[in-house]
DNA sequence: CAAATAGTTTAGCCTTGGCTAACAATTATT
DNA sequence: AATAATTGTTAGCCAAGGCTAAACTATTTG
């Protein structure tokens, strides 16, 4: 080590933040996030299709494209995937429908989404912001946290 | 419309959940999430490098690989990207270091991460769960919500 | 009913973020 | 010093999720 190069500082040079978690636990944090990201988009599609069916009576690819701010080609490709996964049934130029499994996923997702949204509002977050945050947060909230959020909302917003 | 096929239900058949937001607002929700996902991994790398530097004095690719539960090849590739983005400096078989910009990003990310983590703990979430949830949520929490979380934590955990 | 408009699909391209396998360089052990 | 073990890089593969452009189908309208 003869060169006068940039050297790591001693570990005591700063004392903010928590300690590093043990490697296995730390690894699990990131793994869980990666897993969530694998299903996230699927869930959002299925949830949106469910919402469109409920509120509009039908779910067309074009609506999904504009509501997601994505090209119709992107939606078309995704619908094929949802089909292969057995979550939707689709026939060209007809409304999409959810399979039994798709319907279950839509309900679960919507329930979770609502809990997070209502929680944020109960916390005091403005509606528009709450909606944006909830859209991303919903996929990363454990059942444990979800339950706590629900209780909080009930207590603070009768 | 001559065939007796599956028909959309009338929009009034169920009345749960909120109404659909206007298209532009709805679109913005998804766009914000997509944007967050673009920077998410970069932030996690930079934050982890910062944490390793602070707590261990050095940040080696191998540590990142095991803490993220990802192959070394993946880390190696990512480090090249971080380099190109001007966030880290690296020389083979030496510790990584953060550039000025990288350091700033690491601090910002850690601060945000800590706020979310402490908030979840203050809410009553168990530590392990809170850590997992925070890892994913942190990237989807607006400044507005962040501020509210911080105030909440201060009030409920002196 | 013909033409215009709107909706849908397909093909082909790109980036990101994973992986494995093979190789290279450094560091540790005997 | 030689060998072993660890660490890092590179090449090449893959899937997901975007995009545009072009073609096709359905619906609406003049
Ligand atoms: Mn979502
Ligand atoms: Mn996410
Ligand atoms: Mn983080
Ligand atoms: Mn994170």
Coordinates of C-alpha atoms (C1' of nucleotides) and ligand atoms in Angstrom, one line a residue:
Chain A
X1 CA 0.0 0.0 0.0
X2 CA 2.6 2.5 -1.1
X3 CA 0.4 5.0 -2.9
X4 CA -1.2 8.0 -1.1
X5 CA -4.7 7.3 -2.4
X6 CA -8.2 7.9 -1.1
X7 CA -8.7 5.9 2.0
X8 CA -11.8 4.5 3.7
X9 CA -12.7 6.5 6.7
X10 CA -12.8 4.7 10.1
X11 CA -16.3 3.4 10.8
X12 CA -16.8 5.8 13.6
X13 CA -16.5 8.9 11.6
X14 CA -20.3 9.5 11.6
X15 CA -23.0 8.3 13.8
X16 CA -26.4 8.8 12.2
X17 CA -29.0 6.4 11.0
X18 CA -29.5 2.9 12.3
X19 CA -26.9 0.1 12.3
X20 CA -26.8 -2.2 9.3
X21 CA -29.1 -5.1 9.7
X22 CA -27.5 -8.6 9.5
X23 CA -26.8 -9.7 5.9
X24 CA -29.6 -12.3 5.7
X25 CA -32.2 -9.9 6.9
X26 CA -30.9 -7.1 4.7
X27 CA -31.0 -9.4 1.7
X28 CA -34.5 -10.3 2.5
X29 CA -35.6 -6.7 2.4
X30 CA -34.4 -6.3 -1.2
X31 CA -35.7 -9.7 -2.3
X32 CA -39.2 -8.8 -1.0
X33 CA -39.1 -5.6 -3.0
X34 CA -38.0 -7.4 -6.1
X35 CA -40.8 -9.9 -5.7
X36 CA -43.4 -7.1 -5.3
X37 CA -42.2 -5.4 -8.4
X38 CA -42.8 -8.6 -10.4
X39 CA -46.5 -8.7 -9.6
X40 CA -47.1 -4.9 -9.2
X41 CA -48.0 -4.1 -12.8
X42 CA -50.1 -7.2 -13.2
X43 CA -52.1 -6.2 -10.1
X44 CA -52.5 -2.7 -11.3
X45 CA -53.9 -3.8 -14.6
X46 CA -56.3 -6.3 -13.0
X47 CA -57.4 -3.8 -10.4
X48 CA -58.0 -1.2 -13.1
X49 CA -60.0 -3.6 -15.2
X50 CA -62.1 -4.4 -12.2
X51 CA -62.7 -0.8 -11.4
X52 CA -63.6 0.0 -15.0
X53 CA -66.1 -2.9 -15.0
X54 CA -67.6 -1.8 -11.8
X55 CA -67.8 1.9 -12.6
X56 CA -68.2 1.9 -16.3
X57 CA -69.7 -1.5 -17.0
X58 CA -67.0 -2.3 -19.5
X59 CA -63.2 -2.3 -19.7
X60 CA -61.7 -1.4 -23.1
X61 CA -58.1 -1.5 -24.0
X62 CA -58.2 2.1 -25.1
X63 CA -59.5 3.2 -21.7
X64 CA -56.7 1.4 -20.0
X65 CA -54.2 3.0 -22.3
X66 CA -55.4 6.5 -21.6
X67 CA -55.8 6.0 -17.9
X68 CA -52.4 4.5 -17.6
X69 CA -50.8 7.0 -20.0
X70 CA -49.3 4.2 -22.0
X71 CA -49.6 3.3 -25.7
X72 CA -52.3 1.0 -26.9
X73 CA -49.6 -1.3 -28.2
X74 CA -48.3 -1.7 -24.7
X75 CA -51.8 -2.5 -23.4
X76 CA -52.4 -5.0 -26.1
X77 CA -49.2 -6.9 -25.3
X78 CA -50.0 -6.8 -21.6
X79 CA -53.5 -8.2 -22.2
X80 CA -52.1 -11.1 -24.0
X81 CA -50.0 -11.8 -20.9
X82 CA -52.9 -11.4 -18.5
X83 CA -54.7 -13.9 -20.8
X84 CA -51.9 -16.4 -20.6
X85 CA -51.9 -16.0 -16.8
X86 CA -55.6 -16.8 -16.8
X87 CA -56.6 -13.5 -15.3
X88 CA -58.8 -12.1 -18.0
X89 CA -60.8 -13.2 -21.0
X90 CA -60.7 -11.1 -24.1
X91 CA -62.0 -11.1 -27.6
X92 CA -60.9 -8.6 -30.1
X93 CA -63.0 -5.4 -30.1
X94 CA -65.0 -6.5 -27.1
X95 CA -64.8 -5.5 -23.4
X96 CA -62.3 -7.4 -21.3
X97 CA -63.6 -9.5 -18.4
X98 CA -62.0 -11.0 -15.4
X99 CA -61.8 -14.7 -14.8
X100 CA -62.6 -16.0 -11.3
X101 CA -59.0 -15.8 -10.4
X102 CA -58.7 -12.3 -11.9
X103 CA -61.7 -11.2 -10.0
X104 CA -60.2 -12.4 -6.8
X105 CA -57.0 -10.6 -7.4
X106 CA -58.8 -7.4 -8.3
X107 CA -60.8 -7.4 -5.1
X108 CA -57.7 -8.1 -3.0
X109 CA -55.8 -5.3 -4.7
X110 CA -58.6 -2.9 -4.5
X111 CA -59.1 -3.6 -0.8
X112 CA -55.5 -3.0 -0.1
X113 CA -55.4 0.1 -2.2
X114 CA -58.3 1.5 -0.4
X115 CA -56.9 0.8 3.0
X116 CA -53.7 2.6 2.1
X117 CA -55.5 5.5 0.5
X118 CA -57.9 6.0 3.4
X119 CA -55.0 5.7 5.8
X120 CA -53.1 8.5 4.1
X121 CA -56.1 10.7 4.1
X122 CA -56.7 10.0 7.8
X123 CA -53.1 11.0 8.4
X124 CA -53.8 14.4 6.9
X125 CA -52.4 14.0 3.4
X126 CA -54.2 15.9 0.7
X127 CA -56.4 13.8 -1.6
X128 CA -54.4 14.2 -4.8
X129 CA -51.1 13.4 -3.1
X130 CA -52.7 10.5 -1.2
X131 CA -53.8 9.0 -4.4
X132 CA -50.4 9.2 -6.0
X133 CA -48.6 7.9 -3.0
X134 CA -51.1 5.1 -2.5
X135 CA -50.7 3.9 -6.1
X136 CA -47.0 3.1 -5.4
X137 CA -47.1 2.2 -1.8
X138 CA -49.9 -0.3 -1.9
X139 CA -47.6 -3.0 -3.4
X140 CA -45.0 -2.7 -0.6
X141 CA -47.2 -2.8 2.5
X142 CA -47.3 -6.0 4.5
X143 CA -50.4 -7.5 5.9
X144 CA -49.2 -6.6 9.4
X145 CA -48.8 -2.9 8.4
X146 CA -52.1 -3.0 6.5
X147 CA -54.0 -4.1 9.6
X148 CA -52.4 -1.4 11.6
X149 CA -53.3 1.2 9.0
X150 CA -56.9 0.0 9.0
X151 CA -57.2 0.3 12.7
X152 CA -55.7 3.7 12.7
X153 CA -58.1 4.9 10.0
X154 CA -61.1 3.6 11.9
X155 CA -59.9 5.3 15.1
X156 CA -59.2 8.7 13.4
X157 CA -62.0 8.9 10.9
X158 CA -65.4 7.6 12.0
Chain B
X1 CA -75.5 -7.6 -31.2
X2 CA -77.2 -10.9 -32.0
X3 CA -75.2 -13.3 -29.9
X4 CA -76.2 -14.1 -26.3
X5 CA -72.7 -13.4 -24.9
X6 CA -71.3 -12.2 -21.6
X7 CA -72.6 -8.7 -21.1
X8 CA -71.1 -5.9 -19.0
X9 CA -73.1 -5.3 -15.8
X10 CA -74.8 -2.0 -15.3
X11 CA -72.4 0.4 -13.5
X12 CA -74.6 0.5 -10.5
X13 CA -74.3 -3.2 -9.6
X14 CA -71.9 -2.6 -6.8
X15 CA -71.1 0.4 -4.8
X16 CA -67.8 -0.1 -3.0
X17 CA -64.5 1.8 -3.2
X18 CA -64.1 5.4 -4.4
X19 CA -65.2 6.7 -7.8
X20 CA -62.7 6.7 -10.6
X21 CA -60.5 9.8 -10.7
X22 CA -60.6 11.9 -13.8
X23 CA -58.4 10.4 -16.6
X24 CA -55.6 13.0 -16.4
X25 CA -55.2 12.6 -12.7
X26 CA -55.4 8.8 -12.9
X27 CA -52.8 8.8 -15.6
X28 CA -50.5 10.9 -13.4
X29 CA -50.7 8.4 -10.6
X30 CA -49.3 5.7 -12.8
X31 CA -46.7 8.0 -14.4
X32 CA -45.4 8.9 -11.0
X33 CA -45.0 5.3 -10.0
X34 CA -43.2 4.5 -13.3
X35 CA -40.8 7.4 -12.7
X36 CA -40.1 6.3 -9.2
X37 CA -39.2 2.8 -10.5
X38 CA -36.7 4.3 -12.8
X39 CA -34.6 5.7 -10.1
X40 CA -35.4 3.3 -7.3
X41 CA -32.6 0.8 -7.8
X42 CA -30.0 3.5 -8.4
X43 CA -30.9 5.1 -5.2
X44 CA -30.8 1.8 -3.3
X45 CA -27.3 1.1 -4.6
X46 CA -26.0 4.5 -3.8
X47 CA -27.7 4.5 -0.4
X48 CA -26.2 1.1 0.4
X49 CA -22.8 2.2 -0.7
X50 CA -23.1 5.2 1.6
X51 CA -24.2 3.0 4.5
X52 CA -21.3 0.5 4.0
X53 CA -18.8 3.4 3.9
X54 CA -20.2 4.8 7.1
X55 CA -20.6 1.6 9.0
X56 CA -17.8 -0.5 7.6
X57 CA -15.4 2.1 6.3
X58 CA -15.4 0.5 2.8
X59 CA -17.9 -0.7 0.2
X60 CA -16.9 -3.7 -1.8
X61 CA -18.8 -5.1 -4.7
X62 CA -19.0 -8.5 -3.0
X63 CA -20.7 -7.0 0.1
X64 CA -23.3 -5.3 -2.1
X65 CA -23.9 -8.6 -3.9
X66 CA -24.5 -10.5 -0.7
X67 CA -26.5 -7.7 1.0
X68 CA -28.7 -7.4 -2.1
X69 CA -28.9 -11.1 -2.7
X70 CA -27.8 -10.7 -6.3
X71 CA -25.0 -12.1 -8.3
X72 CA -21.6 -10.3 -8.5
X73 CA -22.0 -10.0 -12.2
X74 CA -25.1 -8.0 -11.6
X75 CA -23.4 -5.7 -9.2
X76 CA -20.4 -5.3 -11.5
X77 CA -22.7 -4.2 -14.4
X78 CA -24.5 -1.8 -12.1
X79 CA -21.3 -0.2 -10.8
X80 CA -20.4 0.6 -14.4
X81 CA -23.7 2.3 -14.7
X82 CA -23.3 4.3 -11.5
X83 CA -19.9 5.3 -12.8
X84 CA -21.3 6.5 -16.0
X85 CA -23.9 8.5 -14.1
X86 CA -21.1 10.1 -12.1
X87 CA -22.3 8.8 -8.8
X88 CA -19.4 6.6 -7.8
X89 CA -15.7 6.2 -8.4
X90 CA -14.3 2.7 -8.6
X91 CA -11.1 0.9 -9.3
X92 CA -11.0 -2.8 -9.6
X93 CA -10.3 -4.6 -6.2
X94 CA -10.6 -1.3 -4.3
X95 CA -13.5 0.0 -2.3
X96 CA -16.1 2.1 -4.0
X97 CA -16.5 5.7 -3.2
X98 CA -19.3 8.2 -3.8
X99 CA -18.8 11.3 -5.8
X100 CA -20.1 14.6 -4.5
X101 CA -23.4 14.0 -6.3
X102 CA -23.5 10.4 -5.2
X103 CA -23.0 11.4 -1.6
X104 CA -25.8 13.9 -1.8
X105 CA -28.1 11.3 -3.3
X106 CA -27.1 8.8 -0.6
X107 CA -27.9 11.3 2.2
X108 CA -31.2 12.2 0.7
X109 CA -32.2 8.6 0.3
X110 CA -31.1 7.6 3.8
X111 CA -32.9 10.5 5.3
X112 CA -36.1 9.5 3.5
X113 CA -35.6 5.9 4.3
X114 CA -35.1 6.6 8.0
X115 CA -38.2 8.8 8.2
X116 CA -40.4 6.0 6.7
X117 CA -38.8 3.4 8.9
X118 CA -39.2 5.4 12.1
X119 CA -42.7 6.3 11.2
X120 CA -43.7 2.6 10.7
X121 CA -42.1 1.7 14.1
X122 CA -43.9 4.6 15.7
X123 CA -47.2 3.3 14.2
X124 CA -46.6 0.0 16.0
X125 CA -45.1 -2.2 13.2
X126 CA -42.6 -4.7 14.3
X127 CA -39.0 -3.9 13.5
X128 CA -38.4 -6.6 10.9
X129 CA -41.6 -5.9 9.1
X130 CA -41.0 -2.2 9.3
X131 CA -37.6 -2.6 7.6
X132 CA -39.0 -4.7 4.8
X133 CA -41.9 -2.4 4.1
X134 CA -39.8 0.7 4.4
X135 CA -37.4 -0.6 1.7
X136 CA -40.2 -0.6 -0.8
X137 CA -42.3 2.2 0.4
X138 CA -39.6 4.8 0.6
X139 CA -39.5 5.4 -3.1
X140 CA -43.2 6.1 -3.3
X141 CA -43.6 8.6 -0.6
X142 CA -44.1 12.3 -1.6
X143 CA -42.4 15.1 0.3
X144 CA -45.8 16.1 1.6
X145 CA -46.4 12.7 3.1
X146 CA -42.9 12.5 4.3
X147 CA -43.3 15.7 6.3
X148 CA -46.4 14.4 7.9
X149 CA -44.8 11.1 8.8
X150 CA -41.9 12.9 10.4
X151 CA -44.3 15.1 12.5
X152 CA -46.2 12.0 13.5
X153 CA -43.1 10.2 14.7
X154 CA -41.9 13.1 16.7
X155 CA -45.3 13.4 18.5
X156 CA -45.6 9.7 19.1
X157 CA -42.0 8.8 20.0
X158 CA -40.0 11.4 21.9
Chain C
dC1 C1' -73.6 3.0 -48.1
dA2 C1' -69.2 5.1 -48.4
dA3 C1' -65.9 7.4 -46.0
dA4 C1' -63.9 8.9 -42.0
dT5 C1' -62.7 8.0 -37.3
dA6 C1' -61.7 5.1 -33.5
dG7 C1' -60.0 0.9 -31.7
dT8 C1' -56.9 -3.2 -31.9
dT9 C1' -53.2 -6.0 -33.1
dT10 C1' -48.7 -7.1 -34.8
dA11 C1' -43.8 -6.5 -35.8
dG12 C1' -39.7 -4.8 -34.6
dC13 C1' -36.8 -1.9 -31.7
dC14 C1' -34.8 -0.4 -27.1
dT15 C1' -33.4 -0.3 -22.0
dT16 C1' -33.3 -2.4 -17.5
dG17 C1' -32.1 -5.8 -14.5
dG18 C1' -31.7 -10.3 -13.6
dC19 C1' -28.8 -14.9 -14.6
dT20 C1' -24.6 -18.4 -15.6
dA21 C1' -20.2 -19.6 -17.2
dA22 C1' -15.5 -18.6 -18.0
dC23 C1' -11.7 -16.1 -17.1
dA24 C1' -8.5 -12.7 -14.5
dA25 C1' -6.7 -10.5 -10.7
dT26 C1' -5.9 -10.0 -5.9
dT27 C1' -5.3 -11.6 -1.3
dA28 C1' -4.7 -15.3 2.1
dT29 C1' -2.8 -19.6 3.6
dT30 C1' 0.3 -23.0 4.1
Chain D
dA1 C1' 6.9 -19.0 -2.9
dA2 C1' 3.2 -21.8 -4.4
dT3 C1' -1.4 -22.7 -4.0
dA4 C1' -6.0 -21.8 -2.7
dA5 C1' -9.6 -18.9 -2.0
dT6 C1' -11.9 -14.7 -2.8
dT7 C1' -13.1 -11.0 -5.6
dG8 C1' -14.1 -8.8 -9.9
dT9 C1' -15.0 -8.6 -15.0
dT10 C1' -16.7 -10.0 -19.3
dA11 C1' -19.7 -12.3 -22.7
dG12 C1' -23.9 -13.9 -23.8
dC13 C1' -28.6 -15.1 -22.5
dC14 C1' -33.4 -13.9 -21.0
dA15 C1' -37.9 -11.6 -19.6
dA16 C1' -40.4 -7.4 -18.7
dG17 C1' -42.1 -3.2 -20.1
dG18 C1' -41.8 0.7 -22.7
dC19 C1' -42.0 2.8 -27.7
dT20 C1' -43.3 3.7 -33.1
dA21 C1' -45.1 2.4 -37.4
dA22 C1' -48.1 -0.2 -40.2
dA23 C1' -52.0 -2.9 -41.0
dC24 C1' -56.5 -4.3 -40.0
dT25 C1' -61.4 -4.2 -38.0
dA26 C1' -65.3 -1.9 -36.2
dT27 C1' -68.2 1.9 -35.6
dT28 C1' -70.0 6.3 -36.6
dT29 C1' -71.3 9.8 -39.6
dG30 C1' -72.2 12.4 -43.9
Ligands
LIG1 MN1 -50.5 0.4 -7.8
LIG2 MN1 -42.5 -0.1 -6.3
LIG3 MN1 -33.4 2.6 1.2
LIG4 MN1 -35.4 0.9 -1.2

